[in-house]
Coordinates of C-alpha atoms in Angstrom, one line a residue:
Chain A
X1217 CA 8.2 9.7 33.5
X1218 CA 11.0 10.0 35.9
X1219 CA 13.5 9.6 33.9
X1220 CA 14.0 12.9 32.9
X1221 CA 14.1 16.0 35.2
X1222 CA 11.3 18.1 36.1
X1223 CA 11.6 21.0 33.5
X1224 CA 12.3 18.4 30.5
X1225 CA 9.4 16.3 31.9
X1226 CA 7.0 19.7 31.6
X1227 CA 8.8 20.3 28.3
X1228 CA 7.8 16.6 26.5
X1229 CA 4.2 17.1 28.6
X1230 CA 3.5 20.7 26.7
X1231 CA 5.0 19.2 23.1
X1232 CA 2.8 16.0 23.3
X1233 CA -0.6 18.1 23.8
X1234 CA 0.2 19.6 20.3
X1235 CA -2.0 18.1 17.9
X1236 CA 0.2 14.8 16.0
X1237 CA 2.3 15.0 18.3
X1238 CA 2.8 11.9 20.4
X1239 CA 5.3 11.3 23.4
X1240 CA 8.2 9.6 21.3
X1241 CA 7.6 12.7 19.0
X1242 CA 7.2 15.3 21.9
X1243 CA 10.5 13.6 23.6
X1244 CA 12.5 14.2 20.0
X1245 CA 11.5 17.8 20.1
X1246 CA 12.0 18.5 23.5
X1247 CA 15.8 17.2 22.8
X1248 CA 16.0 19.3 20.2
X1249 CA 14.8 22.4 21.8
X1250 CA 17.4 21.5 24.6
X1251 CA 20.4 21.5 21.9
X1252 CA 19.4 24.6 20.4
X1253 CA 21.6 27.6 20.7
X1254 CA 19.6 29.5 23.2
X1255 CA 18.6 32.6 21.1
X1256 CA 17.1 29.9 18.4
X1257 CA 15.1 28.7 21.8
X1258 CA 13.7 32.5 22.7
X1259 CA 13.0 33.3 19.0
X1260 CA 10.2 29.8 19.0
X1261 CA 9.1 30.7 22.6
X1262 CA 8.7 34.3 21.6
X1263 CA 6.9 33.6 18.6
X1264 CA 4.4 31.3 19.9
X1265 CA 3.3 33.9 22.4
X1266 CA 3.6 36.7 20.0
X1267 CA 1.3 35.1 17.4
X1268 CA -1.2 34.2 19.9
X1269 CA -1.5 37.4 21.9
X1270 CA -1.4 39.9 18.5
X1271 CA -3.5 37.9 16.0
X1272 CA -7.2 38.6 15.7
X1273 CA -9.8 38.1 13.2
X1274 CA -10.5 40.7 10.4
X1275 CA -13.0 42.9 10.6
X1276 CA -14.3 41.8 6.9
X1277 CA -13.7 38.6 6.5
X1278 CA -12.6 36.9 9.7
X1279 CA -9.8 35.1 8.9
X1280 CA -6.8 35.1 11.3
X1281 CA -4.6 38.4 11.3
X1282 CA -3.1 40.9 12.9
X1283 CA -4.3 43.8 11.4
X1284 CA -7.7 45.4 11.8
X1285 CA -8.7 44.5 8.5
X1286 CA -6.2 41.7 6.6
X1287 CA -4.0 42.3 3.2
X1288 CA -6.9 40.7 0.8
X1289 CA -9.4 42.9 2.3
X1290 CA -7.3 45.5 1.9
X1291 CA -6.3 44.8 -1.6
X1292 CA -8.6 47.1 -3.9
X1293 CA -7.5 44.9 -6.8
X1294 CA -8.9 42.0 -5.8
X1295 CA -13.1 41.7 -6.7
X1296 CA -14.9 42.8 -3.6
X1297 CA -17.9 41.3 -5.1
X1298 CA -16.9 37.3 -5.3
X1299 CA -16.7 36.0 -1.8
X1300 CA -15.4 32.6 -1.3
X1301 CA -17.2 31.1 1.6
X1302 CA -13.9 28.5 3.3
X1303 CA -14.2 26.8 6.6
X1304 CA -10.7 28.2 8.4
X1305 CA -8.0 29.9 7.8
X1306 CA -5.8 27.1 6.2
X1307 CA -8.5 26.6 3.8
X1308 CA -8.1 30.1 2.0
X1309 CA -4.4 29.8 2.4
X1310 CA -5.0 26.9 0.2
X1311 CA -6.7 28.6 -2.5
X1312 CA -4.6 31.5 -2.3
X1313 CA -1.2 29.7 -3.4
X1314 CA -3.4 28.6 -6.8
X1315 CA -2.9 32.3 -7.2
X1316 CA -5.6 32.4 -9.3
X1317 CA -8.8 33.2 -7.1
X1318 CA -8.6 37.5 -7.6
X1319 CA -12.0 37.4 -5.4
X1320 CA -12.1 37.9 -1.3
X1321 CA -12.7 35.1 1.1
X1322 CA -14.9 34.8 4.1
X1323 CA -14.2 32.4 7.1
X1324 CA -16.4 30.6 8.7
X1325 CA -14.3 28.8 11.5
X1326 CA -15.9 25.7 11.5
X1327 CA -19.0 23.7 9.8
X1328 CA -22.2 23.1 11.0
X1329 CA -22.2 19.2 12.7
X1330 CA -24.8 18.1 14.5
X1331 CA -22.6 15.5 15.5
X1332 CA -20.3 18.1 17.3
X1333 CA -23.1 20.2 18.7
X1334 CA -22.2 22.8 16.1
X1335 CA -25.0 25.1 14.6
X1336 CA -25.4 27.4 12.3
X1337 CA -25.5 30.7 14.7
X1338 CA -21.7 29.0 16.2
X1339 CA -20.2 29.9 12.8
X1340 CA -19.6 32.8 11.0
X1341 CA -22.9 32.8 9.1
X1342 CA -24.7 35.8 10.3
X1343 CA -21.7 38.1 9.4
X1344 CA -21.9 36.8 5.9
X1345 CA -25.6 37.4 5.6
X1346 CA -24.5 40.8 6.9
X1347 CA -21.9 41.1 4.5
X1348 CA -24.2 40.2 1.6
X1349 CA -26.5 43.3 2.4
X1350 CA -23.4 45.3 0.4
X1351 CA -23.4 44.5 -3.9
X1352 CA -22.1 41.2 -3.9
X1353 CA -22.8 39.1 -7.7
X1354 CA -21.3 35.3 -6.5
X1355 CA -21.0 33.6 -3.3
X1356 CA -18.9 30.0 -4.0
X1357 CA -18.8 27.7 -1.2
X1358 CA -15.5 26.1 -1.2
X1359 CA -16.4 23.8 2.6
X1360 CA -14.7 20.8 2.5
X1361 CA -16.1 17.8 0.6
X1362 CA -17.1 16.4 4.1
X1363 CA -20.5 15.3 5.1
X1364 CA -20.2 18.8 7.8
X1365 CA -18.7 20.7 4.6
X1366 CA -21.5 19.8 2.5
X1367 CA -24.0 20.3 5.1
X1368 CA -22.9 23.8 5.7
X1369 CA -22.8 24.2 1.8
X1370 CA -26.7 23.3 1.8
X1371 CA -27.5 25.5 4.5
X1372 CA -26.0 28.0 3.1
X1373 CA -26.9 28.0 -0.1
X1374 CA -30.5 28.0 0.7
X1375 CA -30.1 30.7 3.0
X1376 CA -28.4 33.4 -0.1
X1377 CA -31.0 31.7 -2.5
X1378 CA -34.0 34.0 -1.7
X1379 CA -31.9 36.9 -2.1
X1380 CA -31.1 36.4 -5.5
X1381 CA -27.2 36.2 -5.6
X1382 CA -25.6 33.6 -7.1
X1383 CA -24.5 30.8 -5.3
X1384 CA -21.7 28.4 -6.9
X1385 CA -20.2 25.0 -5.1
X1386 CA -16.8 24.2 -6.0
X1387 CA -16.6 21.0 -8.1
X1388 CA -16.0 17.5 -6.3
X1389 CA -14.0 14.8 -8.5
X1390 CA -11.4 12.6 -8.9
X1391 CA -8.0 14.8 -7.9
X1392 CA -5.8 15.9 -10.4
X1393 CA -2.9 12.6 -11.0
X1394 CA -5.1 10.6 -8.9
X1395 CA -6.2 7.3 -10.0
X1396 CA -9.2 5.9 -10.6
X1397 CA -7.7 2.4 -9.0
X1398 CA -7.7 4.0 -5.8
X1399 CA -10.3 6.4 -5.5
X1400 CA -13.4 5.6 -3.2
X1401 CA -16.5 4.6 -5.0
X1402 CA -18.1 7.9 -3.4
X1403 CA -15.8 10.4 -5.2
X1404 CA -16.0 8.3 -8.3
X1405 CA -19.8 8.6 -8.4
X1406 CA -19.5 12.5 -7.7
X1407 CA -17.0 12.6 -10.8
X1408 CA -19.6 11.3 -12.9
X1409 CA -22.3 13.5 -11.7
X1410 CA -20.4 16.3 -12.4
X1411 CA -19.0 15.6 -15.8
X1412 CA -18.8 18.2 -18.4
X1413 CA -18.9 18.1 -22.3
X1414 CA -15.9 18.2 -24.5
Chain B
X550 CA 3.7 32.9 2.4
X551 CA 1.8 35.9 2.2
X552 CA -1.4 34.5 2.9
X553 CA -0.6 35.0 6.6
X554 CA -0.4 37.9 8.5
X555 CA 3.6 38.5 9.7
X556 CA 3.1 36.7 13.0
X557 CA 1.4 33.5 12.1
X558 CA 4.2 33.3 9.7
X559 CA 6.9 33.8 11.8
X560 CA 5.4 31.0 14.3
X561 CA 5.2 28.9 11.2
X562 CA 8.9 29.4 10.0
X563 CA 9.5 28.4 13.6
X564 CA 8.0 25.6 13.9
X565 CA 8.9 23.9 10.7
X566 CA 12.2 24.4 11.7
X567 CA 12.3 21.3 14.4
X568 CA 12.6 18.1 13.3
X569 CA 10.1 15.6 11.6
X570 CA 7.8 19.1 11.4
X571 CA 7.4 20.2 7.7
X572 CA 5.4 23.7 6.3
X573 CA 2.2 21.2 6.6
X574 CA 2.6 20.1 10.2
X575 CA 3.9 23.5 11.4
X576 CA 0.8 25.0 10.0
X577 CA -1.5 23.0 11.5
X578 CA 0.5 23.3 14.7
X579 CA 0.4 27.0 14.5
X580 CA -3.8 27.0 13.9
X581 CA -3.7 24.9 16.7
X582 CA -1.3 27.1 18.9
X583 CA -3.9 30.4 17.8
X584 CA -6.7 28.6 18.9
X585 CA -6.0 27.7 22.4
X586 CA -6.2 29.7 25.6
X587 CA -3.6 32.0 26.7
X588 CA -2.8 30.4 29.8
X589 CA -1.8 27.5 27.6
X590 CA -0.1 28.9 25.3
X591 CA 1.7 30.9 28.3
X592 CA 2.5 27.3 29.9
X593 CA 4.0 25.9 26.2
X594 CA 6.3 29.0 25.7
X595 CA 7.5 29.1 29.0
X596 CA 8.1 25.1 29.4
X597 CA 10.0 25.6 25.9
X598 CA 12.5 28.7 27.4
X599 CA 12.7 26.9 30.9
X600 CA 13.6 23.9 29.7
X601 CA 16.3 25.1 27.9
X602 CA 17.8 27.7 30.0
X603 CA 17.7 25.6 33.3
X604 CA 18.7 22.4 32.2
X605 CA 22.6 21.2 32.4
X606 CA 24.6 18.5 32.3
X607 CA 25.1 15.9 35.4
X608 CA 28.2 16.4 37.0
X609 CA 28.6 12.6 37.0
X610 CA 26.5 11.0 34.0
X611 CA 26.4 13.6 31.4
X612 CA 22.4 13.1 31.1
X613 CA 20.3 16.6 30.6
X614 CA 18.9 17.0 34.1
X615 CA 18.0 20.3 36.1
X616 CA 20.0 19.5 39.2
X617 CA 24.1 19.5 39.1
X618 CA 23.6 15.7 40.1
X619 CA 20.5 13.8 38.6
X620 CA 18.2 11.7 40.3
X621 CA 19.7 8.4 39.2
X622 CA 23.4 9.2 40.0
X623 CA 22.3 10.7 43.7
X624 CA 20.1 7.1 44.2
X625 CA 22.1 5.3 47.0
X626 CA 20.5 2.5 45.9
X627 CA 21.5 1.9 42.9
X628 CA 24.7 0.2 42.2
X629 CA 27.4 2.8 41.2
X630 CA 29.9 -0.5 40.0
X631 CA 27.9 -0.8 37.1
X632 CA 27.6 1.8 34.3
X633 CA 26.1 1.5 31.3
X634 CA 27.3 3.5 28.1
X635 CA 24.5 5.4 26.4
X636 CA 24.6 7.5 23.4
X637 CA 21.9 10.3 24.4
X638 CA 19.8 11.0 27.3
X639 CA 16.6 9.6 25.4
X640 CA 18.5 6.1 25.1
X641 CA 18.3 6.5 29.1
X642 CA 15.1 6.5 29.3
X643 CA 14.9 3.6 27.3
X644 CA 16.0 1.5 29.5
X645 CA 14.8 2.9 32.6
X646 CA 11.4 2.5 31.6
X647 CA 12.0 -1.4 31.1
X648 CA 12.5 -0.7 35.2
X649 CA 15.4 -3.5 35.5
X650 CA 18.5 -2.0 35.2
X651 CA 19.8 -1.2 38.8
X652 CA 23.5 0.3 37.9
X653 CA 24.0 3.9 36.7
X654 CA 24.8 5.8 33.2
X655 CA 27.2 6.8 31.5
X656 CA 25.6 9.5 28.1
X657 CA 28.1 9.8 25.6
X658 CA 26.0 12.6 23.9
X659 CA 26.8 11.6 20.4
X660 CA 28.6 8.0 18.4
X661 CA 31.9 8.8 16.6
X662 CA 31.4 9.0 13.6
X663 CA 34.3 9.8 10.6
X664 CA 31.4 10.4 8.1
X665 CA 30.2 13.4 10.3
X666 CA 33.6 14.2 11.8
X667 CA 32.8 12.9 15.3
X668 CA 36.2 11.7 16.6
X669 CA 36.7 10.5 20.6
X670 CA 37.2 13.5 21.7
X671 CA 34.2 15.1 21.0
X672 CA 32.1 12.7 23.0
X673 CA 32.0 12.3 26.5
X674 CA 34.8 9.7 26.3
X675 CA 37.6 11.6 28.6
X676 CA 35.0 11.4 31.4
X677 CA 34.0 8.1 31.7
X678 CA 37.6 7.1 31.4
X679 CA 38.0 9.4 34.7
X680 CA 35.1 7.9 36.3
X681 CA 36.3 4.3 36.0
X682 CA 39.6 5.6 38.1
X683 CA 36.7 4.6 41.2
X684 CA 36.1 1.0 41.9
X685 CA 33.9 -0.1 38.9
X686 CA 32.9 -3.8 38.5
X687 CA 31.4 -3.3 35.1
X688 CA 31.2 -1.6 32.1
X689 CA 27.7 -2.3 29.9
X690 CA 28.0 -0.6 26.1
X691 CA 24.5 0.2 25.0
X692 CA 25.8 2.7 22.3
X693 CA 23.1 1.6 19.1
X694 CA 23.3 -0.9 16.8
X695 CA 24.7 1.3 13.8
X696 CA 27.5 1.4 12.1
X697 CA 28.2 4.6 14.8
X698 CA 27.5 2.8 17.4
X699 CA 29.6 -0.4 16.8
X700 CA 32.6 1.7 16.1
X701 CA 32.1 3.6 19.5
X702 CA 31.5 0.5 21.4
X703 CA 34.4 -1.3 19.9
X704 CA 36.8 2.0 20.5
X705 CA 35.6 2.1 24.1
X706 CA 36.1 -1.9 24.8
X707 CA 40.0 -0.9 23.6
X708 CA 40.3 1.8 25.7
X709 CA 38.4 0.1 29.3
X710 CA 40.0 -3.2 28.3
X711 CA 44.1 -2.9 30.0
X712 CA 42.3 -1.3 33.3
X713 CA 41.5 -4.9 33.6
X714 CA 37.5 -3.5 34.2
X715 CA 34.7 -6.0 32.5
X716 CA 33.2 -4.5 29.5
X717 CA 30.3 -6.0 27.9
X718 CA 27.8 -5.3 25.1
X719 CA 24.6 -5.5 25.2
X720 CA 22.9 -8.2 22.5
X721 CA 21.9 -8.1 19.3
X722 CA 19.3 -10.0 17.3
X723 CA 16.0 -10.4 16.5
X724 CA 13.3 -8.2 18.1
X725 CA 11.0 -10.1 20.5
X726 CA 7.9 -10.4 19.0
X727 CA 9.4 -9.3 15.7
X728 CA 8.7 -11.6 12.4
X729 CA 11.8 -13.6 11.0
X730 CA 10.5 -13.0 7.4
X731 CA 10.9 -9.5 7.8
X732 CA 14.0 -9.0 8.9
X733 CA 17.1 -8.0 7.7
X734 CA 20.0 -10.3 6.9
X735 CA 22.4 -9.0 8.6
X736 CA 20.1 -9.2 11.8
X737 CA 19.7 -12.1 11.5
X738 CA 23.5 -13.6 11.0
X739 CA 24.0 -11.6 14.4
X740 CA 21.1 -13.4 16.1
X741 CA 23.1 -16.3 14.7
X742 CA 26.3 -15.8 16.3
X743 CA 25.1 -14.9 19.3
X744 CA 22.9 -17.8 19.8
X745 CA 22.9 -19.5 23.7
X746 CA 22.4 -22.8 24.9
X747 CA 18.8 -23.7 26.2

């Protein structure tokens, strides 16, 4: 692309290696960016570096923070003995706007695919196990309802069975206002499995 | 959102800030951001707060560029008797990627617009009057095809018109490859009008 000069040429070239981001999309922003008063500019440019160089993962549960141990660890409110097993970081944030969930969470950062040449010692497994050894009464897996989710789900599952804890799976169905029209035949079939008495 | 830690929330507020980038997309965006290497994210930050704080106006054209004359404008090459009207620096590129055009640009940086309280004057109107006091053969108005850009091409034809200088505009109709039976009406009474001989 010539048609732009150098630094706006770097500019759309960054954008467009964001993930969704493609190079009509990556040109729109970089215009944008360029029209922005210039202390709007610093704040994004500071705040991308900022996040990246000060964020780590807690020492509990792993999620992304940046703190030594994050605020639902901390929180002695919350039941220390129901861990909710999520693949990343988005995935707790998830459950955590239902604002219902007053256990802790453990993250995984990823899901065991063979496909991807991911195994089970490139997740966070062995610091759950780890985390297990302290009184824990339910571990629910809450991986995504993808053949990798429900793969790690298995996996796990038969790793906490022999030492007794209880291991839950959250439920798979047809989504709340969704209809049945529309839905694949797979999640249909699941919804039936799963039904429960009135 | 205080299932974040303060910084990944701050990068998120900033990023849902540009366009076409809602909470969803900035999150993901901000995972994404967390999870790559420094040096990238050192490259991204520093494209953004370059970009912005070198780039400037071309004395001649108006287009964002990085030099105080852009590489189009400085092309002996091209022919300087021709300027064609754009709206933005992104319309530019347009039509420099169709690699045809030979004459120069003119970048209005906005449409008037009475809606929005654009008037003439706050486009870069007073300027391309001053550059048509050189020997100019012709002017070509690309401004869009919205109600914006029709006003702006039809106040500019008014203005160039008594300097005697040829103003033309470029055509309007149906899409190439684009299917009658989808198109609008009023496309297609102005693909009507501006029919030619074969």
């Amino acid at each position: 692309m010539e048609y732009y000069s150098n630094q706006i040429n770097r500019l759309v070239e960054e954008l467009s290696g964001l993930p969704g981001i493609g190079s009509k999309s990556a040109q729109r922003l970089a215009f944008h960016i360029l029209n922005m008063p210039k202390e709007n500019v610093e704040k994004l440019s500071s705040a991308i570096i900022n996040a990246r160089s000060n964020v780590r993962y807690c020492k509990e549960c792993f999620t992304l923070t940046d703190e030594e141990i994050c605020p639902i660890c901390k929180n002695t409110n919350r039941n220390h003995k129901v861990i909710m097993v999520v693949e990343n970081t988005r995935d707790l944030a998830a459950y955590e706007k239902t604002q219902k969930f007053e256990g802790v969470y453990h993250v995984l950062h990823g899901a065991i695919s063979p496909m991807l040449g991911i195994g089970p010692s490139d997740i966070r497994l062995k610091e759950l196990m780890q985390r297990l050894q302290q009184e824990v009464d339910e571990v629910i897996i809450a991986t995504n309802s993808s053949l990798e989710g429900e793969t790690t789900a298995m996996y796990i599952s038969k790793l906490i069975k022999p030492t007794g804890i209880k291991v839950t799976r959250i439920a798979s169905g047809v989504p709340v206002g969704g209809d049945l029209e529309y839905i694949d035949e797979v999640t249909l079939l699941r919804a039936l499995e799963g039904r429960t008495e009135l």
